[in-house]
GROMACS .gro file of C-alpha atoms in nm:
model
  179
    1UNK     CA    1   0.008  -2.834  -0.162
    2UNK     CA    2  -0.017  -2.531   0.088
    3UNK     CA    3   0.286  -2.624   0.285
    4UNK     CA    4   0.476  -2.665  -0.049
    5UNK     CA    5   0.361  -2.365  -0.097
    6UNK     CA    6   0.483  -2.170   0.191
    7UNK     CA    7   0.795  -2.361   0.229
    8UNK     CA    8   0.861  -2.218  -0.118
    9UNK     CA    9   0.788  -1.846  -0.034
   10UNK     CA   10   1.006  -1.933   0.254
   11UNK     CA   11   1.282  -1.992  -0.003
   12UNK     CA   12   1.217  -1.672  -0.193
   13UNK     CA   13   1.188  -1.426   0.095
   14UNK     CA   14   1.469  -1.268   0.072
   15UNK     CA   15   1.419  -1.213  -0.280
   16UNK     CA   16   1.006  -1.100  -0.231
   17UNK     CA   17   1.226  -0.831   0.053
   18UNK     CA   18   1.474  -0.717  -0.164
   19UNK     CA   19   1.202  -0.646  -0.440
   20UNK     CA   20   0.957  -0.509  -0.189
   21UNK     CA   21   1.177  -0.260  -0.082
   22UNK     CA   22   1.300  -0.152  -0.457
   23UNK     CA   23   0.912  -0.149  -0.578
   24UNK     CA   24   0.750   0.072  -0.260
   25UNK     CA   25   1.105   0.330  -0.214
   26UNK     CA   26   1.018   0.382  -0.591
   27UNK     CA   27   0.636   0.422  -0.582
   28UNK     CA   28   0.695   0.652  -0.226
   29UNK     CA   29   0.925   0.881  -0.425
   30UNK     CA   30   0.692   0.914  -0.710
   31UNK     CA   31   0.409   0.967  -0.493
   32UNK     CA   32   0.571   1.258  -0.304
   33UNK     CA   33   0.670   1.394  -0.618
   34UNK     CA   34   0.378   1.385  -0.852
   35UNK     CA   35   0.175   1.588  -0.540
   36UNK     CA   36   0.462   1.826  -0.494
   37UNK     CA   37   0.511   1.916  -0.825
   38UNK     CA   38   0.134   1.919  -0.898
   39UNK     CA   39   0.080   1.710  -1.152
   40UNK     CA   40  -0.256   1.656  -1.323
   41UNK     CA   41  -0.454   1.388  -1.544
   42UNK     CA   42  -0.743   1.418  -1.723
   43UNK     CA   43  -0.975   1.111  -1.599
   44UNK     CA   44  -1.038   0.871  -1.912
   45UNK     CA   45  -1.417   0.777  -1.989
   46UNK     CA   46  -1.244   0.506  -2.158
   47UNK     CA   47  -1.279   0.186  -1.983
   48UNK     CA   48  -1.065  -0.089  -2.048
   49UNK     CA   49  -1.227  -0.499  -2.069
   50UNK     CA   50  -1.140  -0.746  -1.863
   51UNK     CA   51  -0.925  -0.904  -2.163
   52UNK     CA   52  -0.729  -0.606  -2.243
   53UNK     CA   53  -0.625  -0.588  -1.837
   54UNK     CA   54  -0.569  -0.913  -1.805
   55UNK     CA   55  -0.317  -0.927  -2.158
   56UNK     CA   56  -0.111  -0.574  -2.023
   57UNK     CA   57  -0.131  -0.752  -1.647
   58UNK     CA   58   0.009  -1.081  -1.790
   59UNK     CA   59   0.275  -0.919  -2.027
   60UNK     CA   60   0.387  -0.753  -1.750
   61UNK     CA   61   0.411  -1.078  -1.522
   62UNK     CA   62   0.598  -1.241  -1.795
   63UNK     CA   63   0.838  -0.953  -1.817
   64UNK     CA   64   0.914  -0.946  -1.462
   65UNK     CA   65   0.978  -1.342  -1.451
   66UNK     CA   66   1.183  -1.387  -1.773
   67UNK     CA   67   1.296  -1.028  -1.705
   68UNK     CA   68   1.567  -1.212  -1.480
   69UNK     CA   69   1.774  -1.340  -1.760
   70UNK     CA   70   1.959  -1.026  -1.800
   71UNK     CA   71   2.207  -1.129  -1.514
   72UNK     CA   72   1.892  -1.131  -1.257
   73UNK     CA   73   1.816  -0.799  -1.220
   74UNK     CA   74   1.608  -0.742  -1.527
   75UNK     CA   75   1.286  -0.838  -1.307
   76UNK     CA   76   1.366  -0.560  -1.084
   77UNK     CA   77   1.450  -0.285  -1.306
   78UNK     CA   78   1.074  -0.361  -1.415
   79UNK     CA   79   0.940  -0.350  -1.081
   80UNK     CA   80   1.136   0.044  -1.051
   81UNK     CA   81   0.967   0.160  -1.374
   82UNK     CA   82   0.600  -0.029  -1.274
   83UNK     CA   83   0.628   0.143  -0.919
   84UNK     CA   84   0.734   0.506  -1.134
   85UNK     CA   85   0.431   0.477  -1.299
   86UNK     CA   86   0.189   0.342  -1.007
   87UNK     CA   87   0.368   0.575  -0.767
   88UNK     CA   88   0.312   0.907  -1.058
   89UNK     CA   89  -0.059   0.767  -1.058
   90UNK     CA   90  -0.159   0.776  -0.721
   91UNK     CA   91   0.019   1.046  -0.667
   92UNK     CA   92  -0.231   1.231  -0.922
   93UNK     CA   93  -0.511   1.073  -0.737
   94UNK     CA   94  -0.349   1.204  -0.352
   95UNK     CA   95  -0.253   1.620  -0.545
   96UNK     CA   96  -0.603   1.621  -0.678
   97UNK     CA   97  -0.772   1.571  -0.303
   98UNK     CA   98  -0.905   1.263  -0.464
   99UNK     CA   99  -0.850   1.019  -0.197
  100UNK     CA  100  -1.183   0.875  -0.248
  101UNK     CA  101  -1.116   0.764  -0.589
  102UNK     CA  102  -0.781   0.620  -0.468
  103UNK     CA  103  -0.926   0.408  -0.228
  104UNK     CA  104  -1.206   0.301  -0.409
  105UNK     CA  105  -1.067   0.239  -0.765
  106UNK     CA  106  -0.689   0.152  -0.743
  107UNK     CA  107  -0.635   0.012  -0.361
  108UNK     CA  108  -0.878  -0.330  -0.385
  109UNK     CA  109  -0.692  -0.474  -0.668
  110UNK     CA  110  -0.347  -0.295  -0.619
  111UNK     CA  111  -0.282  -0.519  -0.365
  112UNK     CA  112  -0.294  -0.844  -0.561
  113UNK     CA  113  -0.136  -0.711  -0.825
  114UNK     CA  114   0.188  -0.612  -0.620
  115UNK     CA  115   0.136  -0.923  -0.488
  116UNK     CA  116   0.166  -1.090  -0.821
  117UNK     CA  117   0.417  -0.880  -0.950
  118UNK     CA  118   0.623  -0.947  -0.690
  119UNK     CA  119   0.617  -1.296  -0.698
  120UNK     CA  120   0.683  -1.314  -1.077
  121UNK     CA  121   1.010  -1.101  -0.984
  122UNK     CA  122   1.136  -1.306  -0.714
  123UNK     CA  123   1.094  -1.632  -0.864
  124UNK     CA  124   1.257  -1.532  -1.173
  125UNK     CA  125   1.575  -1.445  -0.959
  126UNK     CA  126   1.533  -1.714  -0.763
  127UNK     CA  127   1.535  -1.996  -1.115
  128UNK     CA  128   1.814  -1.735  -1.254
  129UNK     CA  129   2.016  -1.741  -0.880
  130UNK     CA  130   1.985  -2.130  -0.847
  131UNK     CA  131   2.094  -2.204  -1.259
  132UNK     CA  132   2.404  -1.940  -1.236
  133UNK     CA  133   2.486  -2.048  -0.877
  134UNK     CA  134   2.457  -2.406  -0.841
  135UNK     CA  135   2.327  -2.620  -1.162
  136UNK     CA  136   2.580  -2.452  -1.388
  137UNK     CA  137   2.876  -2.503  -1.236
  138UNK     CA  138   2.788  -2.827  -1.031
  139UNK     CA  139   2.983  -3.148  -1.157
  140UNK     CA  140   2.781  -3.381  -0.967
  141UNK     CA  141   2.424  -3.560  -1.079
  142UNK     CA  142   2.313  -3.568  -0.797
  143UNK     CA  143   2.344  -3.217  -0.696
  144UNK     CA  144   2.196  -3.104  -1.043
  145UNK     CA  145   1.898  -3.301  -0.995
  146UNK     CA  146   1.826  -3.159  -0.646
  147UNK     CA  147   1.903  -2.800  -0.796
  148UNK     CA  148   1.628  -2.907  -1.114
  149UNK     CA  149   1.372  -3.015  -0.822
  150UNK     CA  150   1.406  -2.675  -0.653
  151UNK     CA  151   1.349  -2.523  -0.999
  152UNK     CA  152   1.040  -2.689  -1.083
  153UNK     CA  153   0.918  -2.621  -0.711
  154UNK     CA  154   0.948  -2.293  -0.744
  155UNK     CA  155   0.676  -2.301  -0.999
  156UNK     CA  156   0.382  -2.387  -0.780
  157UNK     CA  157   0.499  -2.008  -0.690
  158UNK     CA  158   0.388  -1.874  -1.019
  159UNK     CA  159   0.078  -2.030  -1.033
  160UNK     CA  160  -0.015  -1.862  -0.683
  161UNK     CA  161   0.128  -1.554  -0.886
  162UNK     CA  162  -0.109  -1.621  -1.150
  163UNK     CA  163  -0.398  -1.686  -0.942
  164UNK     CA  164  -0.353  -1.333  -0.788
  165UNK     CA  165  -0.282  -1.194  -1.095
  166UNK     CA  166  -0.601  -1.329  -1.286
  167UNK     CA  167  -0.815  -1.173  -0.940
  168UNK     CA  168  -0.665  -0.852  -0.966
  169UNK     CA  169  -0.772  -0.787  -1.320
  170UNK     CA  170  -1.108  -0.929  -1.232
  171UNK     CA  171  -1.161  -0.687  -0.980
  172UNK     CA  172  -0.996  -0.415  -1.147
  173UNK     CA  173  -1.259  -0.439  -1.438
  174UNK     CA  174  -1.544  -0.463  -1.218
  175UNK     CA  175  -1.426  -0.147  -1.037
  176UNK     CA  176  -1.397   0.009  -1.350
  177UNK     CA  177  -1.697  -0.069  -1.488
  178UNK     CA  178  -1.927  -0.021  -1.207
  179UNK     CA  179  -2.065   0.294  -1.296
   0.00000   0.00000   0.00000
């Protein structure tokens, strides 16, 4: 299962790059912004439970995956506007010398839920890529079923995806509601 699982990332790496690379120039930008224009937030009391972040984490996953089906770039026109708004937020965290905070709270699950995000993104290009390259303009059987096998593949992908994604929100809510 593991090396079906990394000889499927394999397949999607240059997808997971190309994402990568649209998701961090974004969230770079908006950091450097956000702390050069000064931008402020009031901190929220308000803390969210671990069904509410796991329902916004998973909408979002979904997005990003059947985001794709708008010519395959739907998924990454959702990671630019997620990495806006992560990028604006820590951003807020770095102009209010609140390093700290951004360390603690957003950094432990931030990183799986990139992770995840990214995933979602790059296997929904890779399903769209493989149905608009190959399975719907091959003639041959035998070439559509090998193209259907790389689909449904693909999907041991999305439950990693998930896995991460279900993790991040766990730890997200615990962080939250520690104190």
């Amino acid at each position: 299962m593991l090396d079906q699982l990394l000889q499927n990332i394999n397949k999607l790496k240059y997808f997971i790059i190309i994402n990568a690379i649209i998701y961090f120039f974004v969230l770079i930008i908006c950091i450097y912004g956000s702390c050069t224009l000064n931008i402020t937030e009031s901190y929220s009391d308000n803390q969210p439970s671990y069904t509410e972040l796991l329902l916004n984490n998973s909408s979002v996953f979904l997005l990003l995956l059947f985001g794709n089906l708008i010519f395959g770039i739907g998924g990454s026109l959702l990671l630019l506007i997620n990495g806006l708004y992560h990028g604006i937020s820590m951003g807020v965290y770095i102009g209010d010398n609140n390093l700290y905070s951004l360390l603690i709270k957003i950094l432990p699950y931030g990183f799986l839920e990139i992770c995840s995000l990214l995933t979602a993104a790059s296997v929904g290009q890779y399903i769209f890529f493989l149905y608009w390259k190959g399975f719907n303009k091959e003639k041959s059987i035998g070439n559509k079923i090998r193209i259907k096998k790389l689909i449904i593949g693909s999907y041991s992908n999305l439950v990693f995806g998930l896995f991460l994604l279900i993790l991040s929100s766990l730890i997200e809510y615990l962080v939250y509601n520690r104190g």
